[in-house]
C-alpha positions as CSV (number, residue, x, y, z in Angstrom):
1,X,13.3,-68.9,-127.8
2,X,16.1,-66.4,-128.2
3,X,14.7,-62.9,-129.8
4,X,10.8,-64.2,-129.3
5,X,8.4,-62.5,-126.8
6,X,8.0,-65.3,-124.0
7,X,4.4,-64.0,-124.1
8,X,3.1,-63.7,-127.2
9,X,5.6,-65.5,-129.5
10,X,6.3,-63.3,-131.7
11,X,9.8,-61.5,-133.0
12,X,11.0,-59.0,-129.9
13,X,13.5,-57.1,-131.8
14,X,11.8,-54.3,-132.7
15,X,10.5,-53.7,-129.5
16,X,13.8,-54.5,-127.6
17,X,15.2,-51.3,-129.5
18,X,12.7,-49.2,-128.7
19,X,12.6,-50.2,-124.4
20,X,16.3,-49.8,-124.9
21,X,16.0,-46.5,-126.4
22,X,13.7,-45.1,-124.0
23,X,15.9,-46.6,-121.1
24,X,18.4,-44.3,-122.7
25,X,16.2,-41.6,-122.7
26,X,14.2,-41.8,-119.2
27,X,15.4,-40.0,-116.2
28,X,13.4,-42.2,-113.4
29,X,14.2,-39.8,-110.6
30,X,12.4,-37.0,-112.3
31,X,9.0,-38.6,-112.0
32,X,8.5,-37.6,-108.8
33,X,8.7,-34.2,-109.8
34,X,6.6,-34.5,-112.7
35,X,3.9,-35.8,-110.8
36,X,4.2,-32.9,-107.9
37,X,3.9,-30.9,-110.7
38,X,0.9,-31.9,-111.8
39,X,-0.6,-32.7,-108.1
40,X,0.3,-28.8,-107.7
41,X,-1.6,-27.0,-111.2
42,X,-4.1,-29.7,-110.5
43,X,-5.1,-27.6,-106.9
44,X,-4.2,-24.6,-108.0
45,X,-6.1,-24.9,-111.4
46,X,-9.0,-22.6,-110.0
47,X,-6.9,-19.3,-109.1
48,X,-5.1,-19.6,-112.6
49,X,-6.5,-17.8,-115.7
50,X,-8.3,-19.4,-118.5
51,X,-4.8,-19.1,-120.9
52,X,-2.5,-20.1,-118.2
53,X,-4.8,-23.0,-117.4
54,X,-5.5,-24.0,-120.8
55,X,-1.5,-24.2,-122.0
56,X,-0.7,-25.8,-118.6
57,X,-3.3,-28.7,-119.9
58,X,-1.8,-28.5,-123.2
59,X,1.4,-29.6,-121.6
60,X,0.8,-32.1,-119.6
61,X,-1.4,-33.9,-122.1
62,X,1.1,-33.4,-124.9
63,X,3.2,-37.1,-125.7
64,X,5.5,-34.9,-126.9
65,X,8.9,-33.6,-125.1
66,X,8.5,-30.1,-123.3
67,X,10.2,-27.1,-125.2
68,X,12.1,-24.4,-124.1
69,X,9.2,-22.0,-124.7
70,X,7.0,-24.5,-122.7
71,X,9.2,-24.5,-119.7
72,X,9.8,-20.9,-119.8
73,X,6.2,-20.4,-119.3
74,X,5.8,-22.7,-116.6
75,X,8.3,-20.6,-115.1
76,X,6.8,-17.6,-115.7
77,X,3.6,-19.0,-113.8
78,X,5.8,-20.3,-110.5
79,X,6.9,-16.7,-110.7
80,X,4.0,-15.3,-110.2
81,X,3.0,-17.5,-108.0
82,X,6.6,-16.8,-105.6
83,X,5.5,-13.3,-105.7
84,X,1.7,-13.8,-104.7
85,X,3.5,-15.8,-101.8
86,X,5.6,-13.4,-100.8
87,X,3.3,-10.7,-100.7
88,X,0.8,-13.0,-98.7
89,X,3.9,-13.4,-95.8
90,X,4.6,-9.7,-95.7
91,X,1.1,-9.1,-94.7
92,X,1.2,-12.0,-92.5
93,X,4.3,-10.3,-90.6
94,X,3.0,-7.1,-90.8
95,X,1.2,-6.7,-87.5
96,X,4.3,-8.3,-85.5
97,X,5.8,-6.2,-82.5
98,X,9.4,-6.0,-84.1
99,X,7.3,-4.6,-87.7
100,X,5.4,-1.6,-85.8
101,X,8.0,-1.0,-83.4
102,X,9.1,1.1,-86.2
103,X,6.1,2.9,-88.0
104,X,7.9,5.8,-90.1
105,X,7.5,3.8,-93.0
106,X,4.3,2.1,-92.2
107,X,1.9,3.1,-95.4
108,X,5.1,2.0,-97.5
109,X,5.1,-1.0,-96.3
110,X,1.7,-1.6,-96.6
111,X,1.7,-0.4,-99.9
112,X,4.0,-3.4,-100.7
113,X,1.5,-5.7,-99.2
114,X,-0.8,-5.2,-102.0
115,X,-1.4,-7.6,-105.1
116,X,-2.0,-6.2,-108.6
117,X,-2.8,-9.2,-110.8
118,X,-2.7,-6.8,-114.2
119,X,1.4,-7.7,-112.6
120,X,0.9,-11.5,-112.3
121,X,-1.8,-12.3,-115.1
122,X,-0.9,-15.6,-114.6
123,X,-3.5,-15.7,-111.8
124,X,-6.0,-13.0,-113.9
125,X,-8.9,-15.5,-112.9
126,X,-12.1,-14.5,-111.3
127,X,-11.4,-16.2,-108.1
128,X,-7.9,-14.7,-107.6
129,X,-8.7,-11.6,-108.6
130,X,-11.9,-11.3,-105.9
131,X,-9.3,-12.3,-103.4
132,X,-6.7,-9.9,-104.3
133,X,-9.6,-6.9,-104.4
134,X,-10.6,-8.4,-100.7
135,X,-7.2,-8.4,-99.4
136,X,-6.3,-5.0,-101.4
137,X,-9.2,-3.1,-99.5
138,X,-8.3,-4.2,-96.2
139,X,-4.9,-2.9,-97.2
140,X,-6.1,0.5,-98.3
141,X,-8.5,0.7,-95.1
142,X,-5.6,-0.2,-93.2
143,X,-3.6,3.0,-94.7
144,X,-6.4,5.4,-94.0
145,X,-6.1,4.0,-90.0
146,X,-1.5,4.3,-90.5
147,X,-1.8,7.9,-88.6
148,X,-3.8,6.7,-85.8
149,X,-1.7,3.7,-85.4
150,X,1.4,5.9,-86.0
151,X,0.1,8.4,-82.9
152,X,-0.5,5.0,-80.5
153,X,2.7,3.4,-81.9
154,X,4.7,6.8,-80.6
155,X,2.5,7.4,-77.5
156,X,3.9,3.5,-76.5
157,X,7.0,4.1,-77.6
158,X,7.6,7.5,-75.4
159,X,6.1,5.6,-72.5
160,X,8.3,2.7,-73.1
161,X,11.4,5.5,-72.8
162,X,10.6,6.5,-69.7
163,X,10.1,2.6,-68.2
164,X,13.6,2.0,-69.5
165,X,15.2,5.3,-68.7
166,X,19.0,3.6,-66.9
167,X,17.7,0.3,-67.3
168,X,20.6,-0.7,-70.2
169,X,23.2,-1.7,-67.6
170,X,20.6,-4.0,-65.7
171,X,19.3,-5.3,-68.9
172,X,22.8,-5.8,-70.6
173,X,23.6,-8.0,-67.4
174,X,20.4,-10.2,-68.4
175,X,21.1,-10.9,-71.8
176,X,24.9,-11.8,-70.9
177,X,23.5,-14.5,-67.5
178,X,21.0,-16.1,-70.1
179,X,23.4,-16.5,-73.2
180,X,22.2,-13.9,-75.6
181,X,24.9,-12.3,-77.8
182,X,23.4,-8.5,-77.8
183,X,24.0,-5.9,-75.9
184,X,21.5,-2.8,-75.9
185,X,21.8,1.0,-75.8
186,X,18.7,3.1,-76.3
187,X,20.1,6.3,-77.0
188,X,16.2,8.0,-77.0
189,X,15.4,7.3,-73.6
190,X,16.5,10.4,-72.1
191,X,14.6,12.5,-74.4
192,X,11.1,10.7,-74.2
193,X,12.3,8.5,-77.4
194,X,12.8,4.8,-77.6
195,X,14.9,3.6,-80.4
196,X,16.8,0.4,-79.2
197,X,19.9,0.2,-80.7
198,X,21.3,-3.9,-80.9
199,X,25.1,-4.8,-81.0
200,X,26.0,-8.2,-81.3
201,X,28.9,-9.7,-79.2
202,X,31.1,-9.8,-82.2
203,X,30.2,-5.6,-82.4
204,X,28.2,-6.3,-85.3
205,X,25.4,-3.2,-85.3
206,X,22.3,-5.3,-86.0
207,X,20.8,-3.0,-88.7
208,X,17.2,-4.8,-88.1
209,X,16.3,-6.5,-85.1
210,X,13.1,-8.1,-87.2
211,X,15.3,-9.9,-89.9
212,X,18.2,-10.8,-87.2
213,X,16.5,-11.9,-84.3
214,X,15.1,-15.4,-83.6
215,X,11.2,-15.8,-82.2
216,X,12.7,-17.0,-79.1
217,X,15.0,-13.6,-78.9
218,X,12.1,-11.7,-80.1
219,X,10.1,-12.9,-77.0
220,X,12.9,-12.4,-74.9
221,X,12.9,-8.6,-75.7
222,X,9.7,-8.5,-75.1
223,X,9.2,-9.7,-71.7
224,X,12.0,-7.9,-70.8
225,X,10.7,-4.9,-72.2
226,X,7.0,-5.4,-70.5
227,X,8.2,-6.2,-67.2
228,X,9.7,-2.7,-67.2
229,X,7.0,-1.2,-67.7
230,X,5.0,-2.5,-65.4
231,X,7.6,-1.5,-63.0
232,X,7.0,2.2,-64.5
233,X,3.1,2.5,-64.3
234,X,3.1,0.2,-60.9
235,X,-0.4,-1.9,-61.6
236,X,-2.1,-3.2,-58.3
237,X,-2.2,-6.9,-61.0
238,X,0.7,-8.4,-63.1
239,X,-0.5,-11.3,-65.7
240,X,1.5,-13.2,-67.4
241,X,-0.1,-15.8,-69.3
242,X,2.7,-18.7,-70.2
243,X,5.9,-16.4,-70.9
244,X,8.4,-18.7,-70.3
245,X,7.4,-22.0,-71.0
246,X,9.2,-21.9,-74.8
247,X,13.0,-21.3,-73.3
248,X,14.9,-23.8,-72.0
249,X,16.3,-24.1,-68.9
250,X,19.1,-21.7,-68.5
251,X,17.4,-18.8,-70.2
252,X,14.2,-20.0,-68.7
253,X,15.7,-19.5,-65.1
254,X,17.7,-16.1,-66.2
255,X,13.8,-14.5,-67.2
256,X,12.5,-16.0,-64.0
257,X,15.6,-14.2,-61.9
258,X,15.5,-11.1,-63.6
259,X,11.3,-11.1,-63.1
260,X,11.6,-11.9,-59.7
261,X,15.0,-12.7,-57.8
262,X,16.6,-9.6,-58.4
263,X,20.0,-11.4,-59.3
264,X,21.3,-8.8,-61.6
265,X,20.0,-5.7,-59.9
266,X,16.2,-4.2,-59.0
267,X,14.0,-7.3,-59.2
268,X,11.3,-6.3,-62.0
269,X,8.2,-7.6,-60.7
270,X,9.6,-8.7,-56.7
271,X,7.1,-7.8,-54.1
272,X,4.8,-6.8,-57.0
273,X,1.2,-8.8,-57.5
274,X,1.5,-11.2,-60.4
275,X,-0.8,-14.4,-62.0
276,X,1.8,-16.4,-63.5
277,X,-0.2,-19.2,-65.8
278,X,2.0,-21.5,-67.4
279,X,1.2,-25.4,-68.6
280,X,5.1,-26.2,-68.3
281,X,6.0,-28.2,-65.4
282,X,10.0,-26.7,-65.4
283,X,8.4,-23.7,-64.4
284,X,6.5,-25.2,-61.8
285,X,9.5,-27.6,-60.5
286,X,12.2,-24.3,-60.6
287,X,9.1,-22.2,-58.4
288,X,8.3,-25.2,-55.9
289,X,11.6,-27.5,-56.0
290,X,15.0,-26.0,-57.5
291,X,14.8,-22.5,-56.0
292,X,12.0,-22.6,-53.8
293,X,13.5,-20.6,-50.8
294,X,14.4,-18.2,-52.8
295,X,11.0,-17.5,-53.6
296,X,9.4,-17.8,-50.1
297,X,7.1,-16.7,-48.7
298,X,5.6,-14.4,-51.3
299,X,5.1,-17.6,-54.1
300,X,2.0,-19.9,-54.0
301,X,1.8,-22.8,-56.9
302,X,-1.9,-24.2,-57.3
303,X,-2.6,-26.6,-60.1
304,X,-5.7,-25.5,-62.2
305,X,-8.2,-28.5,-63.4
306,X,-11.7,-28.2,-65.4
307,X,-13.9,-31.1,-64.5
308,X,-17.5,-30.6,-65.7
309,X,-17.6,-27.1,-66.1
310,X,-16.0,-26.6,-62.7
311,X,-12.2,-25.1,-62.3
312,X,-10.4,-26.8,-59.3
313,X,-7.3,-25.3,-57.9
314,X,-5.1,-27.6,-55.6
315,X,-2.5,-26.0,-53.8
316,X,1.2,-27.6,-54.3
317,X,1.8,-27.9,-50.7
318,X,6.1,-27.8,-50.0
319,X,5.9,-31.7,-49.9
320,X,4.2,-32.3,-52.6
321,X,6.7,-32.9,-55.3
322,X,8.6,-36.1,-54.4
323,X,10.9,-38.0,-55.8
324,X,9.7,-40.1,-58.6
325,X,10.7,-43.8,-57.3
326,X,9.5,-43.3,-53.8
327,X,6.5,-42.1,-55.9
328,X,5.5,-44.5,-58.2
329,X,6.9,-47.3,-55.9
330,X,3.9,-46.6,-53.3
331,X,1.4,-46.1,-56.1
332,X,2.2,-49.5,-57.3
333,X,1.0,-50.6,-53.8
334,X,-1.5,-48.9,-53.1
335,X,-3.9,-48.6,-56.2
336,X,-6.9,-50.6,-56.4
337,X,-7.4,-52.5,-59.7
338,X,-4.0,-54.4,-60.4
339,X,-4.1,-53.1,-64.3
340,X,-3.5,-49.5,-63.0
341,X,-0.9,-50.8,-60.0
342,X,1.1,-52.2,-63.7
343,X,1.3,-49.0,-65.1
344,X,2.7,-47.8,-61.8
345,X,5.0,-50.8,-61.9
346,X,5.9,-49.8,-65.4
347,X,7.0,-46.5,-64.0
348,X,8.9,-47.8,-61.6
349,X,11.2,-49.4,-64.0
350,X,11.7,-46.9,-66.1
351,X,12.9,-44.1,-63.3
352,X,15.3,-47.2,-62.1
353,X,16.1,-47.3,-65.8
354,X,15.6,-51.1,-65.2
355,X,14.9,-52.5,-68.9
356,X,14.9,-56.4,-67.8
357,X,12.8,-59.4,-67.9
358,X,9.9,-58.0,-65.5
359,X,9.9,-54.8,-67.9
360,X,9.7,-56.7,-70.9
361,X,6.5,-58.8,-69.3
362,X,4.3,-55.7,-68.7
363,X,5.0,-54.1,-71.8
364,X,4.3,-57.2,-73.7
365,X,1.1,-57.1,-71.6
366,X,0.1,-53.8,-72.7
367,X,1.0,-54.0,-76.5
368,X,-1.1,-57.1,-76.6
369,X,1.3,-59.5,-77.2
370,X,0.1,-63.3,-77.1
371,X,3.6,-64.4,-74.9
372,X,5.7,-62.5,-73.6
373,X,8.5,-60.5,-75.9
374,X,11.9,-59.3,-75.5
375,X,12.4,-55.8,-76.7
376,X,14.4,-57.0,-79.7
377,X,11.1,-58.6,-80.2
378,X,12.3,-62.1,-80.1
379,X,10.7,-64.6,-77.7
380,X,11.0,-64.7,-73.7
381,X,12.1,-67.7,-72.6
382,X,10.4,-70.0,-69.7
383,X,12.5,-68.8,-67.1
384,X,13.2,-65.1,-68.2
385,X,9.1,-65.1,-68.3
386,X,8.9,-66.3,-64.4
387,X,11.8,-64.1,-63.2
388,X,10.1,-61.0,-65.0
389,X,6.5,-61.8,-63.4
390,X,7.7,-62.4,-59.9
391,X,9.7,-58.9,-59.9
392,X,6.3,-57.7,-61.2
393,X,4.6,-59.2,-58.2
394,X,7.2,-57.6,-56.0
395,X,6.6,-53.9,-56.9
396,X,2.8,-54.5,-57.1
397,X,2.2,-56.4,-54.1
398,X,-0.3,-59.4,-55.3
399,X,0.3,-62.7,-57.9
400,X,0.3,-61.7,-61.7
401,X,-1.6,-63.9,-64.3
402,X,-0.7,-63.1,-67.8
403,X,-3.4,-64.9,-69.4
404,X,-6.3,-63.3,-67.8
405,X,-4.6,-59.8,-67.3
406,X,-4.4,-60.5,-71.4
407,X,-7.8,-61.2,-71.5
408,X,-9.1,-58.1,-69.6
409,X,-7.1,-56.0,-72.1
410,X,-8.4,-57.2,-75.1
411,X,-11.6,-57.2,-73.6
412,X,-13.4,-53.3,-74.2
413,X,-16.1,-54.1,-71.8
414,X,-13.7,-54.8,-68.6
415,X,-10.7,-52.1,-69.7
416,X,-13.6,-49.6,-69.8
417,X,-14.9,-50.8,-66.2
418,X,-11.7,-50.2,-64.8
419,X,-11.4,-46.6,-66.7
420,X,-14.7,-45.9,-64.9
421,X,-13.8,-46.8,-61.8
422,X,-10.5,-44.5,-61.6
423,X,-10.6,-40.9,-60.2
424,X,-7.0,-40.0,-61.7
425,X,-7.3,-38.6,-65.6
426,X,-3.5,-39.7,-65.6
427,X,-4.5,-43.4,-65.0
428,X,-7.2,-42.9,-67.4
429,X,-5.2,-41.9,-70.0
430,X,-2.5,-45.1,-69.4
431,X,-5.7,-46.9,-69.4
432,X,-6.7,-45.7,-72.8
433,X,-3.4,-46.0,-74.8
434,X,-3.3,-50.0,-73.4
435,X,-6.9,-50.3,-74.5
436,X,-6.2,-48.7,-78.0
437,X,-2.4,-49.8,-78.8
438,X,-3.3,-52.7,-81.3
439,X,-6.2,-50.3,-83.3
440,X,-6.5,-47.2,-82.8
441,X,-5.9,-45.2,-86.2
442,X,-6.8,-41.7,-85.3
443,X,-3.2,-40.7,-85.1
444,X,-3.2,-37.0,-83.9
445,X,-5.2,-39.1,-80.6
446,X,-2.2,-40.9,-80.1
447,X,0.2,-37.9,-80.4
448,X,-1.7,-36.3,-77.5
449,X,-1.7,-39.3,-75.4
450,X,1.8,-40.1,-75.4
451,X,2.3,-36.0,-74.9
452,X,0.2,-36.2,-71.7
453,X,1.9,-39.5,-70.5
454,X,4.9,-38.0,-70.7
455,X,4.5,-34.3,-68.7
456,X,7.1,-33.8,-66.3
457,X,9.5,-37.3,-67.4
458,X,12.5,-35.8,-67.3
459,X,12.4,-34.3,-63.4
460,X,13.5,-36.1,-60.6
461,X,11.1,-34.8,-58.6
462,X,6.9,-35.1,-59.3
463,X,3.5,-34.4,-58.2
464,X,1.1,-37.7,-57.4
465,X,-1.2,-38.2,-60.5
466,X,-3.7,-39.1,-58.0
467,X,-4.1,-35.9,-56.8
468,X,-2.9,-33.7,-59.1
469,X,-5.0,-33.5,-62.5
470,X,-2.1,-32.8,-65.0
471,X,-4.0,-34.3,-68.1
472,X,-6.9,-32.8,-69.5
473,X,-10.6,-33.9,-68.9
474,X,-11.4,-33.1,-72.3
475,X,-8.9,-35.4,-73.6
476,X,-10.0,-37.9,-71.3
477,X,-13.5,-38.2,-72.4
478,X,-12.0,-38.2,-75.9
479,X,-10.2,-41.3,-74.9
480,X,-13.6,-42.9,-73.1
481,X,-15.3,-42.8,-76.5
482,X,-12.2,-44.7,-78.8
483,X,-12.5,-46.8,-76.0
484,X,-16.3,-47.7,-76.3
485,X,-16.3,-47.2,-79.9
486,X,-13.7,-50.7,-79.3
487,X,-16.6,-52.0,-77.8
488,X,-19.0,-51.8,-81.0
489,X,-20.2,-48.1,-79.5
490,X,-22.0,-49.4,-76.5
């Protein structure tokens, strides 16, 4: 009936005004807010004193609206929090190249790194304010040690002169081949001194390199600054442990050039000894493949492995990197248990960049799928299913079975007979992501799977899995045990 509670029957009216006036009221999009709000003093209800913490409660259990007075004390509390934060980076930042490159003001700014809680007492607990004294006498220690860091700060720094003594011209050139939009002078460097003075393109003096420059740039520097001096002090042994891998190509190629191809002048480290480590396969494929003769004969490539304790080193021979459909074409062949020749075949299609029927049968096959699906995850049909399976066939070289290929994948016990029997950790690992598509929840495993699957994609050119270990043993095992913990942990 009109105006009666469909539940209990009796006269709504009353109530209808008051849902309407809270309707009127409510602001629904700020209850997300609220309950960060709460989720936040909640975890942070330990380091707060015992008045803060005891209003804050007040709040949030008062039914009635917040005041002005309320809200200006919750903002008085996120203050002091912002400046416990801040203070917590600075010291964080403080040991940084780019910080201690200038050391003048060295105790000032550690000074500044220090908390005083009588300054925040929104935080006057016990357990902030043992953290603060912690982190405050590491500070002060750190003070008594400024004049000996200054003296090896301005030992460096004179030493550093003399390495880059002339050296703006050559690296001026550098910065303009790999796209950086500073030029250098270093007006010190005749007199022992080494204060780098940075102009951007637009002839903007940067005032400070540590606020202006990227991490990228920062590194860039660096490098360029370190490969100098080795060229000044001449060590018998160079190593450079994985300076390049986080630039992209162009700049990648400029810092390999200016290292070691002497394309803008004196190369830095050229006829020099050097132990270049680096996990990123551009830097492997621009030594071995895209510039190779220019690095002949001096450069040898070996890929590093750790099996049981043991580090192997295989030489990358000048036909080992070939191109990725001749590759995977003859591993599809020639691998012994027809699972493994599918992940090949899988390959296959996706260098030809061949998304049809037969590549929409194997990976159905290895997401589990009961029939075979389209990629738009509607059904195959009859004949789109036998035109896929016999291209299959084709690459691999032997009849495909659906059905009991299905089988063997859902079945722990066989998957894991054929991980066994492999002697590639990259056909391991393709292995273990078919095995665990359908259940695996450990996500971060997954992440790292589909990272290692993926190593070198993008590159015309690759190394044979089968003979190269580019994934991880340690991941591998990691992937034996989700796959016999599919197996009830036998």
């Amino acid at each position: 009936m009109e105006g009666m509670c469909p539940y209990c029957g009796l006269p709504a009216s009353d109530a209808e005004k008051r849902i309407d006036a809270v309707g009127d009221s409510f602001d629904s999009t700020k209850v997300g807010n609220i309950e960060k709000t709460i989720n936040a003093l909640s975890v942070g209800g330990a380091y707060l004193s015992e008045t803060a913490n005891r209003k804050i409660n007040a709040i949030v259990d008062s039914s009635d609206p917040i005041t002005d007075q309320e809200k200006g004390f919750i903002g008085k509390v996120v203050q002091d929090a912002q400046i416990i934060i801040n203070t917590l980076a600075k010291l964080r930042t403080v040991s940084s190249y780019f910080v201690l490159s200038s050391v003048d003001d060295l105790n000032e700014r550690l000074s500044n790194c220090k908390i005083d809680i009588a300054l925040v007492d929104s935080f006057d607990s016990s357990s902030c304010s043992a953290l603060a004294a912690e982190i405050n006498r590491a500070v002060e220690e750190a003070m008594t040690n400024a004049g000996k860091l200054k003296g090896l700060v301005n030992r460096h720094k004179s030493k550093l002169a003399v390495a880059l003594k002339g050296r703006c011209e050559e690296i001026n050139s550098f910065l303009a081949e790999a796209g950086y939009p500073y030029s250098v002078s270093i007006p010190g460097a005749e007199d022992g001194k080494c204060s780098v003075r940075l102009v951007h393109t637009s002839l903007w003096e940067v005032p400070d390199s540590r606020e202006a420059l990227s991490y990228g740039e920062k590194n860039a520097f660096a490098l360029v600054f370190f490969a100098y001096e080795c060229v000044s002090k001449k060590p018998d042994l160079v190593i450079l442990d994985d300076p390049i891998s986080s630039f992209d190509g162009g700049k990648r190629y400029a810092l390999l050039n200016m290292l070691f191809l002497g394309g803008i002048g004196e190369a830095t480290l050229k006829g020099k000894t050097v132990l270049l480590l680096t996990h990123d396969y551009g830097t492997l494929f621009d030594i071995e493949h895209t510039h190779k003769s220019a690095f002949q004969p001096s450069a040898n490539s070996c890929v590093l492995s750790c099996t049981d304790g043991v580090v192997n080193e295989t030489v990358v021979a000048a036909n080992d990197m070939v191109l990725a459909d001749n590759l995977y074409e003859r591993l599809a062949k020639s691998s012994g248990a027809l699972m493994v020749k599918l992940v090949y075949a899988r390959k296959v299609l996706e260098v030809r960049d061949d998304k049809g029927d037969a590549y929409d049968v194997v990976s159905s096959l290895f997401h589990h799928r009961p029939t075979p699906m389209r990629i738009d995850n509607t059904p195959m049909k009859t004949a789109e299913i036998f035109n896929g399976v016999a291209n299959l066939e084709a690459i691999v070289g032997e009849s495909i079975d659906y059905n009991d290929l299905l089988e063997t994948i859902k079945d722990p016990t066989k998957l894991l007979a054929i991980f066994d029997a492999s002697s590639s950790n990259y056909e391991k690992l393709q292995l273990a992501r078919i095995a665990t598509e359908a259940c695996t929840d450990d996500k971060v495993l997954k992440e790292r799977m589909d990272e290692s699957v993926h190593v070198g994609n993008g590159f015309l050119y690759q190394l044979d899995p089968t003979r190269f270990e580019l994934v991880p043993s340690q991941l591998v095992e990691r992937c034996r045990v989700e796959i016999v913990n599919l197996d009830g942990g036998r």
